[in-house]
N, CA, C and O atoms as a DFTB+ gen file, in Angstrom:
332 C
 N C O
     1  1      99.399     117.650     119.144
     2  2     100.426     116.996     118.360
     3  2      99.770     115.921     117.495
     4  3      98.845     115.183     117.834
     5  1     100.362     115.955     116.401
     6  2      99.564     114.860     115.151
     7  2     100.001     113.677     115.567
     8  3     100.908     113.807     116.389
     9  1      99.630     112.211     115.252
    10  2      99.850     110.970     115.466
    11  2     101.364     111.005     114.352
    12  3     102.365     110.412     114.754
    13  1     101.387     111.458     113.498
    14  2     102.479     111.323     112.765
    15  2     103.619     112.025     113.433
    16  3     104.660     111.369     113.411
    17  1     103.694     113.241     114.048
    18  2     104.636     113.585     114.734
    19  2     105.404     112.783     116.111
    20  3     106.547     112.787     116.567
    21  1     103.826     111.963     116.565
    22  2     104.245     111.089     117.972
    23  2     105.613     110.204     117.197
    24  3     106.805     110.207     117.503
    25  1     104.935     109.528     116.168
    26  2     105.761     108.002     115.223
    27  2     107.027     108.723     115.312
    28  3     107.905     107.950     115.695
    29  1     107.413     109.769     115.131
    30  2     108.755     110.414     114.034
    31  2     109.347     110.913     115.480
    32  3     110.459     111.411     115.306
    33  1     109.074     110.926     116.404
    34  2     109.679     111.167     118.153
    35  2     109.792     109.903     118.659
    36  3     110.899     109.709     119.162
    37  1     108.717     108.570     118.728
    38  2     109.024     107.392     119.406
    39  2     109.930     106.522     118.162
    40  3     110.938     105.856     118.402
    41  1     109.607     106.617     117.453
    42  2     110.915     105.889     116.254
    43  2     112.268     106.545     115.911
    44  3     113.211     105.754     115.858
    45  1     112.437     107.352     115.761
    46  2     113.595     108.358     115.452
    47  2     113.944     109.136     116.510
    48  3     115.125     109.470     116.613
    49  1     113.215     109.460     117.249
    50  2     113.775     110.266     118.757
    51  2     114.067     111.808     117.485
    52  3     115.084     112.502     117.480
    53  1     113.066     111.952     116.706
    54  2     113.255     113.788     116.295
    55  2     111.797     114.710     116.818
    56  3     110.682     114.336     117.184
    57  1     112.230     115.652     116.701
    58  2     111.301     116.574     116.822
    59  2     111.147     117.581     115.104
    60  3     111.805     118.364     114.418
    61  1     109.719     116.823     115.110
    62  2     109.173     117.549     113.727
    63  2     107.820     117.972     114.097
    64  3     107.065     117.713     115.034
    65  1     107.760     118.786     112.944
    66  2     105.882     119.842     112.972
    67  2     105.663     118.884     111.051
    68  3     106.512     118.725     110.174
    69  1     104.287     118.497     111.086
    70  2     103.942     117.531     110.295
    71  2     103.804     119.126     109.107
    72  3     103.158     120.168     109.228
    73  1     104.682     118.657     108.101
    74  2     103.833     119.647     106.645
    75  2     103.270     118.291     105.763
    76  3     102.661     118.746     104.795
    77  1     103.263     117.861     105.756
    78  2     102.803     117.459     104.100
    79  2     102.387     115.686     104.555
    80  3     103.297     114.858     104.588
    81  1     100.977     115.294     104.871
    82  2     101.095     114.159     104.557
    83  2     100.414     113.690     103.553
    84  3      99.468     114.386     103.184
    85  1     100.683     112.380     102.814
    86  2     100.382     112.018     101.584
    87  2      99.085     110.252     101.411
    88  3      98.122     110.108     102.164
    89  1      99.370     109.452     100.551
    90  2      99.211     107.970     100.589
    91  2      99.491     107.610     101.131
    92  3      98.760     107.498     102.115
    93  1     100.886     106.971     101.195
    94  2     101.914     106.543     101.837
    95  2     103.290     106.936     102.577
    96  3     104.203     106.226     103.000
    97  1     103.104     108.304     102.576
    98  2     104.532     108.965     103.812
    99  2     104.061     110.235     104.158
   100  3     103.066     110.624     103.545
   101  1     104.376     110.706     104.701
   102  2     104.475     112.252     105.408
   103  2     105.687     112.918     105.275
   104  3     106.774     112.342     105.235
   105  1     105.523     114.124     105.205
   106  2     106.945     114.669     105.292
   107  2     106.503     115.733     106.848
   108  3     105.430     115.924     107.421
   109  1     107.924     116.237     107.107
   110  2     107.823     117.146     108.493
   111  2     108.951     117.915     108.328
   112  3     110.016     117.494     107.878
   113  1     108.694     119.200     108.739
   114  2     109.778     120.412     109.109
   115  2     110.430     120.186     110.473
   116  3     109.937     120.405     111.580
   117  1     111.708     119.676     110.149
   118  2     112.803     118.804     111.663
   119  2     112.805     120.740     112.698
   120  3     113.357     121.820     112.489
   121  1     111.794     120.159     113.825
   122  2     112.712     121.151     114.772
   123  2     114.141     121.363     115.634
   124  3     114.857     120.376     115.801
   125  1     114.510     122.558     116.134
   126  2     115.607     122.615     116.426
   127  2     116.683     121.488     116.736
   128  3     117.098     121.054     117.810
   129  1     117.091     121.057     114.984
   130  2     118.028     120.439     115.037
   131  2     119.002     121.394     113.998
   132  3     118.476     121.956     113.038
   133  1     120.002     121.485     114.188
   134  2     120.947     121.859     114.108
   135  2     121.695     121.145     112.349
   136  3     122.194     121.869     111.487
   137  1     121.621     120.338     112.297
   138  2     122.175     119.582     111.356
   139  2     120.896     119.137     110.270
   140  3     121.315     118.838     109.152
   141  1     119.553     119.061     110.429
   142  2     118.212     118.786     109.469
   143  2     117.471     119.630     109.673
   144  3     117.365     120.356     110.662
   145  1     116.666     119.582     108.362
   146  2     115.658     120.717     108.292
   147  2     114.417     119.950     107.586
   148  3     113.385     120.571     107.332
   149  1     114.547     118.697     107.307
   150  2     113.553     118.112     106.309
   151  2     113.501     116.568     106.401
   152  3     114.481     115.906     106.059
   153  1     112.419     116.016     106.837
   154  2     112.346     114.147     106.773
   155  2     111.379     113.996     106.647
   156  3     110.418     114.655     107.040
   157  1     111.465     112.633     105.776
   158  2     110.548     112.029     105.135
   159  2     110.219     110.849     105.703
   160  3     111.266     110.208     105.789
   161  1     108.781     109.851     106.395
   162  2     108.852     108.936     106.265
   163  2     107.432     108.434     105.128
   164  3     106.345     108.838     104.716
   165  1     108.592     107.031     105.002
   166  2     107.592     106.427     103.785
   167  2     107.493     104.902     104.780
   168  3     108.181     104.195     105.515
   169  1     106.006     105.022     104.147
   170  2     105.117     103.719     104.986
   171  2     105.409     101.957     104.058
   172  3     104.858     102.031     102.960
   173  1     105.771     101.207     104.167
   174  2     106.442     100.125     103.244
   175  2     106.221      98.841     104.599
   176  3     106.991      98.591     105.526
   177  1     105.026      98.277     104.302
   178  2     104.710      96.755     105.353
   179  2     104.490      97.250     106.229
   180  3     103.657      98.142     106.390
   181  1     105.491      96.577     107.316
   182  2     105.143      96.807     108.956
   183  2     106.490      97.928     109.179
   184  3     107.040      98.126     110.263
   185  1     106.751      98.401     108.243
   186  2     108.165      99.228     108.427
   187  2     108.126     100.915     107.905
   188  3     107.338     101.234     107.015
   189  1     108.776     101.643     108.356
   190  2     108.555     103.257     108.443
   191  2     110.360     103.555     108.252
   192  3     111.320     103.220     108.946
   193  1     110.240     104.335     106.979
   194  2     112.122     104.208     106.245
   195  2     111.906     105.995     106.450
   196  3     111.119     106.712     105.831
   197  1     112.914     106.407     107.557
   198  2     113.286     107.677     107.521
   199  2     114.375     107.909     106.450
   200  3     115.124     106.990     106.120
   201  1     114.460     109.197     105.886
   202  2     115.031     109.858     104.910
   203  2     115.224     111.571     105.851
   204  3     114.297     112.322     106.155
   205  1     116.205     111.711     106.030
   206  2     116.516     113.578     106.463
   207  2     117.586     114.077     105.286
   208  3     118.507     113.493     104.715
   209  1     117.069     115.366     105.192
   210  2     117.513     116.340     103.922
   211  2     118.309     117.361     105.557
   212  3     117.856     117.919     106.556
   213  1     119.936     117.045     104.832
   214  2     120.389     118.262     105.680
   215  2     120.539     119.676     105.142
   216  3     120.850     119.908     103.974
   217  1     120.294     120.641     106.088
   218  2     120.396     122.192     105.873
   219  2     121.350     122.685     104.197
   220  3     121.249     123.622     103.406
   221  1     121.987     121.795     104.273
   222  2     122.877     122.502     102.807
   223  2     121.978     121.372     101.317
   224  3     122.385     121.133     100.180
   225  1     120.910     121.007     101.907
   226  2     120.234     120.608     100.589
   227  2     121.193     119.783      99.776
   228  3     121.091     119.810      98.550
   229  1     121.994     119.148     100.282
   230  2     122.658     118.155      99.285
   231  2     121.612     116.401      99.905
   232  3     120.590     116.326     100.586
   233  1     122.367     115.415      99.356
   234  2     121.924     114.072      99.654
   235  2     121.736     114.091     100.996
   236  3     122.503     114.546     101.844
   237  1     120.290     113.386     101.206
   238  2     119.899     112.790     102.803
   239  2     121.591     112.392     103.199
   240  3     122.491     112.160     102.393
   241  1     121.672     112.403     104.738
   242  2     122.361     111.980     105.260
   243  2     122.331     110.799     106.685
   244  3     123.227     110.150     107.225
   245  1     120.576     110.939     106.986
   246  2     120.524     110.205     107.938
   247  2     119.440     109.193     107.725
   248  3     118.395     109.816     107.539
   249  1     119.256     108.015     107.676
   250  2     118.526     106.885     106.959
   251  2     117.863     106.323     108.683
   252  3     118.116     106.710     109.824
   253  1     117.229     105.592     108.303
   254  2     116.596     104.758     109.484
   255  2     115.793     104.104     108.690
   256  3     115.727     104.231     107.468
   257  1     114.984     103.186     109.566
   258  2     113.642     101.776     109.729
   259  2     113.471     101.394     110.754
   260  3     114.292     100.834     111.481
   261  1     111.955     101.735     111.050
   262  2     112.009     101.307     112.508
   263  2     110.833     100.619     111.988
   264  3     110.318     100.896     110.905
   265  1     110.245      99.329     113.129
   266  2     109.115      98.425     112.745
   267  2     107.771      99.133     113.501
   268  3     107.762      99.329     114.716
   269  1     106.892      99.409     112.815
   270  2     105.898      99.419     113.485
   271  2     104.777      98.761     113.891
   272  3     104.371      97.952     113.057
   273  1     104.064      98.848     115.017
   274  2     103.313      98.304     115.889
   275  2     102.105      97.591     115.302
   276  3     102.333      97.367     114.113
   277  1     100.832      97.119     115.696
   278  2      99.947      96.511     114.832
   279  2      99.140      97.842     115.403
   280  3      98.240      98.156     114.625
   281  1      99.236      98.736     116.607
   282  2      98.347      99.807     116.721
   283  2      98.475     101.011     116.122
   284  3      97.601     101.834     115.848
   285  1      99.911     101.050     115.904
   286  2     100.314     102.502     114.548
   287  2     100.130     102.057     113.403
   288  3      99.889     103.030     112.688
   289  1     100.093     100.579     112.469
   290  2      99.418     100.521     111.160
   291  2      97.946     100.781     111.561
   292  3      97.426     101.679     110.900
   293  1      97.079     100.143     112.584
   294  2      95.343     100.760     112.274
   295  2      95.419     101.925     112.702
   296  3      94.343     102.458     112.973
   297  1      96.294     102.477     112.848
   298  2      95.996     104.254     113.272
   299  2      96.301     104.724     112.236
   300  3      95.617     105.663     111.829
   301  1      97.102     104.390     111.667
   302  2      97.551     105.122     110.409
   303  2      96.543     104.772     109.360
   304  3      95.806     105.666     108.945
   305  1      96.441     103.545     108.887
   306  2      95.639     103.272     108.001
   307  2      94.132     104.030     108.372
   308  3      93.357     104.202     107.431
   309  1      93.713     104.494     109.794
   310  2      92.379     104.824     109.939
   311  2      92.410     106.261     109.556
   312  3      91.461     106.902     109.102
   313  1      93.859     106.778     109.840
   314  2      93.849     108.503     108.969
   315  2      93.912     108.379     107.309
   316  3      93.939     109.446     106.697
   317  1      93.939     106.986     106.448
   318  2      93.892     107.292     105.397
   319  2      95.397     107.013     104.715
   320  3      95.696     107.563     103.655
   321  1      96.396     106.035     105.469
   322  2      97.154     105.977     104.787
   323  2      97.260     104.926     103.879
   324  3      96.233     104.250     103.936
   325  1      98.126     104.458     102.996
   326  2      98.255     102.710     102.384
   327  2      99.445     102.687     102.581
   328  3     100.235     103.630     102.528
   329  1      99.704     101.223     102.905
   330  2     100.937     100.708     102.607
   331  2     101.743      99.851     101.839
   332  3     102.955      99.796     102.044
């Protein structure tokens, strides 16, 4: 399991498979959820802003921010992210 998938289970309580990470966010394919198929987080300070795209592809519907740790920014930043 990727370090980005741990963040997006201990912050959000989802289950995602990492597609796409970037600079500053990752995106992930939401598993068996029923209602999402697509979230985004974007990296901004000490803070991680979920975005989910539900199944009918209209506007996100589920938002979050959760704060993160001083050991998930040097983990993250050590895979190469910025914030």
């Amino acid at each position: 399991m990727f370090f980005e998938e741990q963040l997006l289970k201990k912050l959000f309580n989802l289950d995602g498979e990492l597609f796409l990470g970037g600079v500053s966010d990752f995106d992930f394919n939401i598993k068996n959820s029923p209602d999402f198929e697509y979230a985004n987080i974007r990296l901004k300070g000490n803070k991680a802003e979920l975005r989910c795209t539900p199944h009918t592809k209209i506007e996100a519907v589920l938002e979050g921010v959760a704060e993160l740790s001083y050991e998930e920014i040097a983990q993250l930043k050590k895979d190469g992210y910025k914030f």
